[in-house]
Amino acid sequence: KTKRCTMPATAPPATAPSSLLPAEVASAVANFERGLGDIEERVRRLQRAPWAELCGGLPPLESARLHLMVAYTINTLFYMYLKTQGIPSANHPVLAELERIKGYIRKVRAASQEAEASQRQASLNASAAKRFIVHALGGPSGPDASAGAGGGAPGGGEGGGGAAAPGGESGGGGAGGGDSR
């Protein structure tokens, strides 16, 4: 014989359960409902846009992050669903899938940090190369060294700080300068 669940003829108002709960639990439930509503809205936005459009203009690492974020979110929501339904999740395959996704997240993070480090190193190398060239050409030194790279001293008199051009010329070395008339 099966038991049937019967509902009362009139449903209680939506605020009734929260009045039965302690204030901090009711607050936590309200925060959870707001968070769930936010997640639902974000999922609806993701569902409305074609996946190729979402990932189309992203660099490869950003595209990988987006894919992993969606996979992790879906699996986490499924895990939460299992918990709310009272289904034992300790040995459920979703946990293995979450760990697999976490591994890929770590790999993408490492690749991203490596790319950022190499980009910083490249910009440092470019700055150092510029300083070497400026000093090798006898350009001015000091805070405004990048302003007059290779230009010599104004007025053409002094040699610009000790490194004069061959032949005693001052301020030469630029493209189109000199006696090429």
Short mmCIF file of C-alpha atoms in Angstrom, two decimals:
data_model
loop_
_atom_site.label_atom_id
_atom_site.label_comp_id
_atom_site.label_asym_id
_atom_site.label_seq_id
_atom_site.Cartn_x
_atom_site.Cartn_y
_atom_site.Cartn_z
CA LYS A 1 0.00 0.00 0.00
CA THR A 2 1.45 3.39 -1.00
CA LYS A 3 1.08 6.53 1.02
CA ARG A 4 0.01 9.68 -0.68
CA CYS A 5 1.20 13.08 0.34
CA THR A 6 -1.67 15.52 0.68
CA MET A 7 -1.29 19.24 0.51
CA PRO A 8 -3.43 21.57 2.60
CA ALA A 9 -6.29 23.22 0.76
CA THR A 10 -4.80 26.66 1.25
CA ALA A 11 -1.09 27.15 0.92
CA PRO A 12 0.56 29.19 3.67
CA PRO A 13 2.02 32.55 2.68
CA ALA A 14 5.59 32.51 1.33
CA THR A 15 6.92 34.25 4.42
CA ALA A 16 5.51 31.72 6.87
CA PRO A 17 8.51 29.30 6.87
CA SER A 18 10.96 32.11 7.58
CA SER A 19 8.93 33.17 10.61
CA LEU A 20 9.43 29.67 12.02
CA LEU A 21 13.20 29.81 11.49
CA PRO A 22 15.74 31.56 13.67
CA ALA A 23 16.74 34.97 12.31
CA GLU A 24 20.26 33.95 11.22
CA VAL A 25 18.97 30.86 9.38
CA ALA A 26 16.25 32.90 7.68
CA SER A 27 18.91 35.42 6.63
CA ALA A 28 21.10 32.64 5.23
CA VAL A 29 18.15 31.20 3.30
CA ALA A 30 17.33 34.63 1.88
CA ASN A 31 20.97 35.12 0.82
CA PHE A 32 20.94 31.68 -0.78
CA GLU A 33 17.76 32.53 -2.72
CA ARG A 34 19.30 35.77 -3.99
CA GLY A 35 22.48 33.95 -5.00
CA LEU A 36 20.50 31.24 -6.75
CA GLY A 37 18.53 33.88 -8.64
CA ASP A 38 21.80 35.49 -9.73
CA ILE A 39 23.14 32.13 -10.95
CA GLU A 40 19.91 31.43 -12.85
CA GLU A 41 20.13 34.80 -14.60
CA ARG A 42 23.74 34.23 -15.60
CA VAL A 43 22.92 30.77 -16.93
CA ARG A 44 20.04 32.23 -18.96
CA ARG A 45 22.45 34.78 -20.48
CA LEU A 46 24.90 32.00 -21.35
CA GLN A 47 22.10 29.97 -22.92
CA ARG A 48 20.84 32.88 -25.03
CA ALA A 49 24.17 33.57 -26.74
CA PRO A 50 25.69 31.05 -29.16
CA TRP A 51 28.77 29.39 -27.68
CA ALA A 52 30.91 30.32 -30.72
CA GLU A 53 29.97 33.96 -30.15
CA LEU A 54 30.92 33.80 -26.47
CA CYS A 55 34.34 32.28 -27.19
CA GLY A 56 34.94 33.78 -30.65
CA GLY A 57 37.08 36.80 -29.82
CA LEU A 58 38.81 35.41 -26.76
CA PRO A 59 42.49 34.47 -26.68
CA PRO A 60 43.09 30.72 -26.17
CA LEU A 61 43.81 30.97 -22.43
CA GLU A 62 40.69 33.05 -21.80
CA SER A 63 38.61 30.63 -23.86
CA ALA A 64 39.98 27.73 -21.81
CA ARG A 65 39.12 29.61 -18.61
CA LEU A 66 35.56 30.16 -19.82
CA HIS A 67 35.11 26.48 -20.72
CA LEU A 68 36.50 25.38 -17.37
CA MET A 69 34.38 27.88 -15.46
CA VAL A 70 31.22 26.57 -17.10
CA ALA A 71 32.19 22.93 -16.56
CA TYR A 72 33.07 23.56 -12.92
CA THR A 73 29.86 25.50 -12.32
CA ILE A 74 27.65 22.82 -13.86
CA ASN A 75 29.31 20.03 -11.90
CA THR A 76 29.19 22.04 -8.67
CA LEU A 77 25.49 22.74 -9.16
CA PHE A 78 24.89 19.03 -9.79
CA TYR A 79 26.82 18.20 -6.61
CA MET A 80 24.67 20.67 -4.70
CA TYR A 81 21.56 19.09 -6.22
CA LEU A 82 22.69 15.67 -5.00
CA LYS A 83 23.20 17.06 -1.50
CA THR A 84 19.77 18.72 -1.42
CA GLN A 85 18.12 15.48 -2.52
CA GLY A 86 19.83 13.49 0.21
CA ILE A 87 21.75 11.34 -2.28
CA PRO A 88 25.09 10.16 -0.89
CA SER A 89 27.78 12.00 -2.82
CA ALA A 90 30.93 10.77 -1.09
CA ASN A 91 31.72 8.24 -3.85
CA HIS A 92 29.76 9.85 -6.66
CA PRO A 93 31.52 10.32 -10.05
CA VAL A 94 30.81 14.05 -9.94
CA LEU A 95 33.55 14.42 -7.30
CA ALA A 96 36.10 12.83 -9.64
CA GLU A 97 34.94 15.15 -12.41
CA LEU A 98 35.32 18.18 -10.15
CA GLU A 99 38.87 17.10 -9.26
CA ARG A 100 39.69 16.61 -12.95
CA ILE A 101 38.42 20.10 -13.76
CA LYS A 102 40.40 21.56 -10.84
CA GLY A 103 43.54 19.97 -12.32
CA TYR A 104 42.89 21.67 -15.65
CA ILE A 105 42.22 24.97 -13.87
CA ARG A 106 45.63 24.68 -12.20
CA LYS A 107 47.26 23.96 -15.59
CA VAL A 108 45.59 26.96 -17.23
CA ARG A 109 46.56 29.17 -14.27
CA ALA A 110 50.20 28.03 -14.55
CA ALA A 111 50.22 28.63 -18.31
CA SER A 112 48.68 32.07 -17.77
CA GLN A 113 51.27 33.00 -15.14
CA GLU A 114 54.05 31.74 -17.41
CA ALA A 115 52.72 33.84 -20.31
CA GLU A 116 52.50 36.93 -18.10
CA ALA A 117 56.04 36.39 -16.82
CA SER A 118 57.43 36.03 -20.33
CA GLN A 119 55.53 39.13 -21.42
CA ARG A 120 56.98 41.11 -18.47
CA GLN A 121 60.44 39.77 -19.30
CA ALA A 122 60.05 40.82 -22.94
CA SER A 123 59.07 44.36 -21.94
CA LEU A 124 62.00 44.51 -19.50
CA ASN A 125 64.32 43.29 -22.26
CA ALA A 126 62.96 45.96 -24.62
CA SER A 127 63.53 48.67 -22.02
CA ALA A 128 67.06 47.44 -21.34
CA ALA A 129 67.85 47.29 -25.06
CA LYS A 130 66.63 50.85 -25.48
CA ARG A 131 68.86 52.04 -22.62
CA PHE A 132 71.88 50.21 -24.10
CA ILE A 133 71.31 51.79 -27.50
CA VAL A 134 70.84 55.28 -26.06
CA HIS A 135 74.03 55.03 -24.02
CA ALA A 136 76.01 53.43 -26.85
CA LEU A 137 75.08 56.28 -29.17
CA GLY A 138 76.20 58.80 -26.59
CA GLY A 139 72.74 60.11 -25.90
CA PRO A 140 71.90 62.14 -22.83
CA SER A 141 71.69 60.40 -19.49
CA GLY A 142 69.34 60.99 -16.65
CA PRO A 143 65.57 61.19 -16.38
CA ASP A 144 65.04 62.61 -19.88
CA ALA A 145 67.31 60.08 -21.62
CA SER A 146 64.49 58.71 -23.73
CA ALA A 147 63.50 62.18 -25.00
CA GLY A 148 66.63 62.92 -27.01
CA ALA A 149 68.07 59.52 -27.84
CA GLY A 150 71.14 60.08 -30.00
CA GLY A 151 70.45 63.78 -30.50
CA GLY A 152 73.56 65.21 -28.85
CA ALA A 153 73.60 68.50 -26.95
CA PRO A 154 71.42 71.39 -28.10
CA GLY A 155 73.22 74.04 -30.10
CA GLY A 156 75.84 71.60 -31.42
CA GLY A 157 78.60 72.94 -29.15
CA GLU A 158 79.52 70.45 -26.47
CA GLY A 159 79.66 66.75 -27.22
CA GLY A 160 76.68 65.66 -25.08
CA GLY A 161 78.38 64.29 -22.00
CA GLY A 162 81.66 62.73 -23.10
CA ALA A 163 80.85 60.38 -25.98
CA ALA A 164 81.38 62.51 -29.07
CA ALA A 165 80.77 61.14 -32.55
CA PRO A 166 83.80 60.25 -34.69
CA GLY A 167 85.40 63.21 -36.40
CA GLY A 168 84.36 65.70 -33.71
CA GLU A 169 80.84 66.14 -35.06
CA SER A 170 78.20 66.72 -32.50
CA GLY A 171 74.59 65.71 -32.76
CA GLY A 172 74.96 63.53 -35.85
CA GLY A 173 74.08 59.91 -36.07
CA GLY A 174 70.42 60.47 -36.89
CA ALA A 175 68.85 59.36 -40.14
CA GLY A 176 69.19 62.01 -42.82
CA GLY A 177 71.58 64.17 -40.77
CA GLY A 178 75.07 65.19 -41.77
CA ASP A 179 76.52 66.40 -45.10
CA SER A 180 74.49 64.41 -47.60
CA ARG A 181 73.40 67.45 -49.67
#
